[in-house]
C-alpha angles and dihedrals in degrees: 000000000000093000092046093052091046092051092048091049092048094048093048091049094049094046095048091049092050090050092047094050091047097048109026131070127206111259093017107092124188116227118222137177094014094305096313090114132027129191104218119166118222140152119236124198092172132073129297117315090023091289122152103029125233130326097055100082096109093045093048090048090053090049090051090052091052091049091051092049093049093050092049090052091049090051090073092071098030111134101151121087094205088056089047089056093047096046092041091057092047091047093049093046094048091048092049095055091040089056090058093048091051103042110024128086138314089032149284114328088004101067120128119239114236112240121178112151119094126175123217093344136052094222101053100263130164089358119041121243111262144169139225092275091056090051091052091049094051095045092046093050092048091052091048092051092050091050091051092048091052092048097246115147132203092249091063097256131111128241111284094024126087126210090256091052091050091050093046091050090059093051125076115253114252092225093053091047090051092050091050090051091049091050090052091051091049091051091049092051091049091051092050092050091050091051091050092052092049094048100078093046093050093048097048094240116160117251112236090224091056091052092062094053108039112012124080122230122228092254092055090050092054093049091051091051092050092050091050091053093050091053091053093049091053090053093051096253126125112286113232115225096019121117120225103230094187090064 
């Protein structure tokens, strides 16, 4: 994204300067928007917005080269699209004015930058005459300052947080995940125990504890039968369970 924005800014700057040089004449401004904007062609050997006067072209060209190199180095760890916009505008603007200083008359590192936009006045007062590259530089710097003030860094993180911290914040904590898994296993065990307790009651199976309190064992049943037979023999009735040997 940074390279694309820089290329667009550079192309727009070059095209508008070519059109201005071909259609405007120094000292003959064109009035637009009721005098809010004037197109007034001038050559600038100073800094942006025609600041600094002559004699600094080589120094300003060297500064532009340094700015371009620094931005290219920053691009390696660029992960934020707002920063890509800001640095792309600065890169394109610096390259646009550097192109004029290198290739326009009177010669390399002495060329005058083409300025042609004036606001509220045809002679650059109160606002200096500027070009598209200057506008890109100013907008890019303003965006960069706002990003710094809000703590947003070029690697996509915010102030006080590293890239690893930001990545870790998006991932679930292992401890929390382990606790959640343990809770699920505990719930499953509780459910299984409840089902096991409810099984005997649902199937009609006797409870061993109930057998000791209400049900009679086979031994107890035999003793009761023998006692009943003895009682009948004593009373003269037939004794149940006794064999008549005489027969």
